[in-house]
Amino acid sequence: MNKKKIVLKIGGSLLFENENKINSKKIIELCNILKNIQNYETIIVIIGGGTIAREYIRFIRNITKNESLSDIIGINVSRVNAQMIISCLEDKAFPSVPKSIEQLSLAVLSGKIIVMGGLQPGQSTTSVALEVAEFINAKEVVILTNVDGIYDKDPIKDKDAKKYDKLNYDELKNLIIEESDYNQAAAGEYRIFDTVSLQILKRSKITVLIGSGIDIKPFKKYWNGNIDSFGTIITEDYN
Ligand code: UTP
């Protein structure tokens, strides 16, 4: 089988339970899947900030009214979360968190799983996943989050929400415009897709799969090559 390059984003929502307790069971489950992977040439995992990043951001924003500084605290928390995943992956992971694409380019030479957090203010870790995929020339980004795909409405608040199995880039853009509100581009508030992510997606024609990290079975089947996609698949055009 041809070895693949893959970028996986693990949303911060999967790492913590109520009151910001670390969700050890979920983290160990995810790390075991990653440790046992065989048929991939390069695996880069991007870790989100989660509710704990949002707590820090809320505090810093209130005190300083500085969005950039708030983003920087979010980036730092995502890097601590990344270091936690590295510890859990033991010798399968590159031991430190690359803080730039340049540092990543060196880490890739190790052949180990690379785990990263944020890069620079003004974007989400989804943008990091796409920037990294563009850099290593990966065709695919997988995003694991707390819902099983993209819906027309918030599925947690609205029981009638309808899930999309497929979306093309234009449909995704329209959804983002419809959903956007005044604080979409504030620290801690970037949606699963922010505008930076959209731009990278368009110019590099990356396929994105978004699905559940809570019910992990569909992702496992996909990761092991037993199914072609899961959750919502986003491509430039439908094939
Ligand atoms: P995310 O909002 O991307 O993490 O990063 P998350 O919790 O996984 O988000 P979901 O699961 O997609 O909702 C946390 C915060 O860190 C800052 C932003 O403020 C972001 O909201 N950040 C992250 C940056 O400023 N730049 C980056 O490159 C990454």
Short mmCIF file of C-alpha atoms and ligand atoms in Angstrom, two decimals:
data_model
loop_
_atom_site.label_atom_id
_atom_site.label_comp_id
_atom_site.label_asym_id
_atom_site.label_seq_id
_atom_site.Cartn_x
_atom_site.Cartn_y
_atom_site.Cartn_z
CA MET A 1 0.00 0.00 0.00
CA ASN A 2 1.17 3.54 -0.79
CA LYS A 3 2.20 5.35 2.37
CA LYS A 4 0.24 8.51 3.07
CA LYS A 5 0.90 11.84 4.72
CA ILE A 6 -1.81 12.91 7.06
CA VAL A 7 -2.60 15.84 9.34
CA LEU A 8 -5.00 15.20 12.20
CA LYS A 9 -6.52 17.96 14.33
CA ILE A 10 -7.84 16.95 17.74
CA GLY A 11 -10.26 19.59 19.03
CA GLY A 12 -9.61 20.82 22.54
CA SER A 13 -13.20 19.93 23.46
CA LEU A 14 -12.15 16.24 23.49
CA LEU A 15 -9.36 16.69 26.02
CA PHE A 16 -11.32 18.07 28.97
CA GLU A 17 -14.46 17.14 30.88
CA ASN A 18 -16.57 19.31 33.16
CA GLU A 19 -14.66 21.83 35.25
CA ASN A 20 -11.61 21.41 33.02
CA LYS A 21 -10.74 17.96 34.34
CA ILE A 22 -8.42 16.14 31.94
CA ASN A 23 -10.33 13.43 30.06
CA SER A 24 -7.66 10.74 30.59
CA LYS A 25 -9.76 7.92 29.15
CA LYS A 26 -10.30 9.76 25.85
CA ILE A 27 -6.67 10.90 25.60
CA ILE A 28 -5.34 7.37 26.17
CA GLU A 29 -7.86 5.98 23.64
CA LEU A 30 -6.73 8.51 20.99
CA CYS A 31 -3.03 7.95 21.72
CA ASN A 32 -3.43 4.16 21.44
CA ILE A 33 -4.94 4.56 17.97
CA LEU A 34 -2.07 6.84 16.92
CA LYS A 35 0.62 4.57 18.38
CA ASN A 36 -0.60 1.54 16.46
CA ILE A 37 -0.72 3.08 13.04
CA GLN A 38 1.32 1.30 10.34
CA ASN A 39 0.71 2.60 6.86
CA TYR A 40 1.51 6.31 7.13
CA GLU A 41 4.70 8.06 6.06
CA THR A 42 4.15 11.31 8.00
CA ILE A 43 1.64 11.96 10.79
CA ILE A 44 1.24 15.44 12.21
CA VAL A 45 -1.26 15.98 15.00
CA ILE A 46 -2.52 19.47 15.87
CA ILE A 47 -4.04 19.93 19.31
CA GLY A 48 -6.61 22.61 20.21
CA GLY A 49 -6.84 24.75 23.31
CA GLY A 50 -10.19 23.58 24.68
CA THR A 51 -12.22 25.15 27.47
CA ILE A 52 -9.10 25.75 29.53
CA ALA A 53 -7.70 28.07 26.80
CA ARG A 54 -11.03 29.89 26.74
CA GLU A 55 -10.86 30.44 30.52
CA TYR A 56 -7.44 32.08 30.21
CA ILE A 57 -8.55 34.10 27.17
CA ARG A 58 -11.63 35.41 28.99
CA PHE A 59 -9.49 36.58 31.90
CA ILE A 60 -6.74 38.18 29.77
CA ARG A 61 -9.27 39.90 27.49
CA ASN A 62 -11.15 41.39 30.44
CA ILE A 63 -7.98 42.75 31.96
CA THR A 64 -6.08 43.91 28.86
CA LYS A 65 -8.73 44.30 26.08
CA ASN A 66 -5.96 42.94 23.84
CA GLU A 67 -7.05 40.27 21.30
CA SER A 68 -3.54 39.48 20.15
CA LEU A 69 -2.37 38.83 23.71
CA SER A 70 -5.49 36.71 24.24
CA ASP A 71 -4.60 34.67 21.14
CA ILE A 72 -1.06 34.20 22.45
CA ILE A 73 -2.34 32.70 25.70
CA GLY A 74 -4.56 30.39 23.58
CA ILE A 75 -1.51 29.33 21.55
CA ASN A 76 0.50 28.64 24.71
CA VAL A 77 -2.27 26.51 26.21
CA SER A 78 -2.61 24.50 22.98
CA ARG A 79 1.15 23.85 23.17
CA VAL A 80 0.86 22.58 26.75
CA ASN A 81 -1.96 20.30 25.56
CA ALA A 82 0.30 19.14 22.72
CA GLN A 83 3.09 18.34 25.20
CA MET A 84 0.60 16.26 27.19
CA ILE A 85 -0.19 14.19 24.06
CA ILE A 86 3.55 13.81 23.32
CA SER A 87 4.06 12.36 26.82
CA CYS A 88 1.23 9.93 26.20
CA LEU A 89 2.65 8.82 22.82
CA GLU A 90 6.03 8.10 24.50
CA ASP A 91 8.81 7.20 22.05
CA LYS A 92 6.44 7.23 19.05
CA ALA A 93 6.37 11.05 19.19
CA PHE A 94 8.96 13.71 18.41
CA PRO A 95 9.79 14.97 21.92
CA SER A 96 9.13 18.70 21.57
CA VAL A 97 6.38 20.89 20.11
CA PRO A 98 7.44 22.69 16.89
CA LYS A 99 6.61 26.40 17.21
CA SER A 100 7.03 27.31 13.55
CA ILE A 101 6.86 25.70 10.12
CA GLU A 102 10.67 25.90 10.04
CA GLN A 103 10.96 23.86 13.26
CA LEU A 104 8.39 21.45 11.86
CA SER A 105 10.47 20.91 8.71
CA LEU A 106 13.32 19.61 10.91
CA ALA A 107 11.06 17.54 13.17
CA VAL A 108 9.61 15.73 10.12
CA LEU A 109 13.05 14.26 9.43
CA SER A 110 12.78 12.18 12.63
CA GLY A 111 10.03 10.01 11.10
CA LYS A 112 8.12 10.20 14.42
CA ILE A 113 4.59 11.46 15.05
CA ILE A 114 4.78 15.24 15.40
CA VAL A 115 2.42 17.03 17.77
CA MET A 116 1.82 20.78 17.57
CA GLY A 117 -0.42 23.50 18.98
CA GLY A 118 -1.01 26.99 17.59
CA LEU A 119 1.39 29.07 15.50
CA GLN A 120 0.47 32.77 15.37
CA PRO A 121 -2.32 35.10 16.52
CA GLY A 122 -5.39 35.70 14.36
CA GLN A 123 -6.41 32.14 13.54
CA SER A 124 -7.56 28.79 14.93
CA THR A 125 -5.77 25.46 15.20
CA THR A 126 -7.81 24.35 12.14
CA SER A 127 -5.80 26.93 10.17
CA VAL A 128 -2.61 25.47 11.64
CA ALA A 129 -3.70 22.01 10.44
CA LEU A 130 -4.23 23.35 6.92
CA GLU A 131 -0.98 25.38 6.90
CA VAL A 132 0.93 22.27 7.96
CA ALA A 133 -0.85 20.07 5.38
CA GLU A 134 0.01 22.59 2.68
CA PHE A 135 3.64 22.62 3.78
CA ILE A 136 4.14 18.82 3.82
CA ASN A 137 1.99 18.40 0.73
CA ALA A 138 -0.60 16.24 2.46
CA LYS A 139 -3.79 15.73 0.50
CA GLU A 140 -5.96 15.27 3.56
CA VAL A 141 -6.72 16.81 6.94
CA VAL A 142 -8.87 14.95 9.48
CA ILE A 143 -10.57 16.96 12.23
CA LEU A 144 -11.91 15.19 15.30
CA THR A 145 -14.36 17.23 17.32
CA ASN A 146 -17.33 16.88 19.68
CA VAL A 147 -19.91 16.49 16.88
CA ASP A 148 -20.04 13.89 14.10
CA GLY A 149 -19.85 16.33 11.18
CA ILE A 150 -20.95 19.75 9.93
CA TYR A 151 -24.64 20.59 10.44
CA ASP A 152 -26.88 23.32 9.04
CA LYS A 153 -27.59 24.44 12.65
CA ASP A 154 -25.89 23.82 15.98
CA PRO A 155 -26.75 20.12 16.65
CA ILE A 156 -26.14 20.53 20.39
CA LYS A 157 -28.79 23.28 20.65
CA ASP A 158 -31.17 22.25 17.83
CA LYS A 159 -32.59 18.72 17.50
CA ASP A 160 -33.75 19.39 13.89
CA ALA A 161 -30.21 20.15 12.71
CA LYS A 162 -29.30 18.29 9.50
CA LYS A 163 -25.84 16.82 8.94
CA TYR A 164 -24.04 17.24 5.63
CA ASP A 165 -22.27 14.10 4.35
CA LYS A 166 -20.46 16.16 1.71
CA LEU A 167 -19.74 19.84 1.15
CA ASN A 168 -17.81 21.63 -1.57
CA TYR A 169 -15.69 24.69 -0.80
CA ASP A 170 -18.35 27.18 -1.98
CA GLU A 171 -21.04 25.56 0.17
CA LEU A 172 -18.70 25.63 3.17
CA LYS A 173 -17.97 29.32 2.55
CA ASN A 174 -21.70 30.13 2.39
CA LEU A 175 -22.31 28.25 5.63
CA ILE A 176 -19.53 30.15 7.36
CA ILE A 177 -20.93 33.49 6.14
CA GLU A 178 -24.45 32.54 7.32
CA GLU A 179 -23.17 31.39 10.70
CA SER A 180 -20.77 34.26 11.31
CA ASP A 181 -21.54 36.83 13.94
CA TYR A 182 -19.73 39.82 15.39
CA ASN A 183 -17.22 37.84 17.47
CA GLN A 184 -16.26 35.14 14.97
CA ALA A 185 -12.73 36.50 14.69
CA ALA A 186 -12.05 37.07 18.39
CA ALA A 187 -9.55 35.06 20.42
CA GLY A 188 -11.09 31.77 21.56
CA GLU A 189 -14.07 32.26 19.23
CA TYR A 190 -12.80 31.06 15.86
CA ARG A 191 -15.28 28.50 14.52
CA ILE A 192 -14.19 25.05 13.27
CA PHE A 193 -13.46 26.87 10.01
CA ASP A 194 -12.20 30.42 10.12
CA THR A 195 -11.47 32.58 7.09
CA VAL A 196 -7.73 31.75 7.10
CA SER A 197 -8.59 28.03 6.86
CA LEU A 198 -10.90 28.67 3.92
CA GLN A 199 -8.23 30.53 1.99
CA ILE A 200 -5.64 27.78 2.43
CA LEU A 201 -8.18 25.11 1.56
CA LYS A 202 -8.98 26.86 -1.72
CA ARG A 203 -5.44 27.44 -2.87
CA SER A 204 -4.12 23.99 -1.93
CA LYS A 205 -7.21 21.91 -2.74
CA ILE A 206 -6.96 19.84 0.43
CA THR A 207 -9.71 17.37 1.35
CA VAL A 208 -11.01 17.73 4.91
CA LEU A 209 -12.91 15.13 6.91
CA ILE A 210 -14.67 16.32 10.04
CA GLY A 211 -16.10 13.78 12.42
CA SER A 212 -16.60 12.64 15.96
CA GLY A 213 -13.84 12.09 18.46
CA ILE A 214 -16.47 11.06 21.04
CA ASP A 215 -17.80 8.02 19.17
CA ILE A 216 -14.43 7.04 17.75
CA LYS A 217 -15.50 3.92 15.79
CA PRO A 218 -16.05 5.57 12.36
CA PHE A 219 -12.68 7.34 12.63
CA LYS A 220 -10.94 4.07 13.56
CA LYS A 221 -12.44 2.31 10.53
CA TYR A 222 -11.32 5.16 8.30
CA TRP A 223 -7.83 5.30 9.84
CA ASN A 224 -7.41 1.55 9.29
CA GLY A 225 -8.45 1.86 5.64
CA ASN A 226 -11.78 0.02 6.02
CA ILE A 227 -13.98 2.93 4.81
CA ASP A 228 -13.28 5.83 2.42
CA SER A 229 -14.70 8.63 4.54
CA PHE A 230 -16.64 9.48 7.70
CA GLY A 231 -18.40 12.50 9.18
CA THR A 232 -18.55 15.33 6.63
CA ILE A 233 -16.15 15.29 3.70
CA ILE A 234 -15.17 18.66 2.21
CA THR A 235 -13.69 18.75 -1.28
CA GLU A 236 -13.30 21.39 -3.99
CA ASP A 237 -16.05 19.75 -6.04
CA TYR A 238 -18.06 16.57 -5.65
CA ASN A 239 -16.33 13.66 -7.39
P1 UTP B 1 -8.61 26.65 19.00
O1 UTP B 1 -9.82 27.53 19.22
O2 UTP B 1 -8.28 26.34 17.63
O3 UTP B 1 -8.74 25.35 19.85
O4 UTP B 1 -7.35 27.32 19.72
P2 UTP B 1 -9.96 24.34 20.06
O5 UTP B 1 -10.36 24.43 21.49
O6 UTP B 1 -9.54 23.04 19.62
O7 UTP B 1 -11.11 24.80 19.15
P3 UTP B 1 -12.26 23.93 18.46
O8 UTP B 1 -12.29 22.57 19.10
O9 UTP B 1 -11.93 23.90 16.99
O10 UTP B 1 -13.49 24.76 18.78
C1 UTP B 1 -7.46 28.00 20.95
C2 UTP B 1 -7.21 29.49 20.76
O11 UTP B 1 -5.80 29.73 20.55
C3 UTP B 1 -5.61 30.84 19.67
C4 UTP B 1 -7.01 31.36 19.33
O12 UTP B 1 -7.38 32.37 20.23
C5 UTP B 1 -7.87 30.11 19.52
O13 UTP B 1 -9.23 30.41 19.72
N1 UTP B 1 -4.82 30.41 18.47
C6 UTP B 1 -4.71 29.09 18.12
C7 UTP B 1 -4.16 31.37 17.73
O14 UTP B 1 -4.27 32.58 17.99
N2 UTP B 1 -3.36 30.97 16.69
C8 UTP B 1 -3.20 29.67 16.34
O15 UTP B 1 -2.42 29.38 15.39
C9 UTP B 1 -3.92 28.72 17.06
#
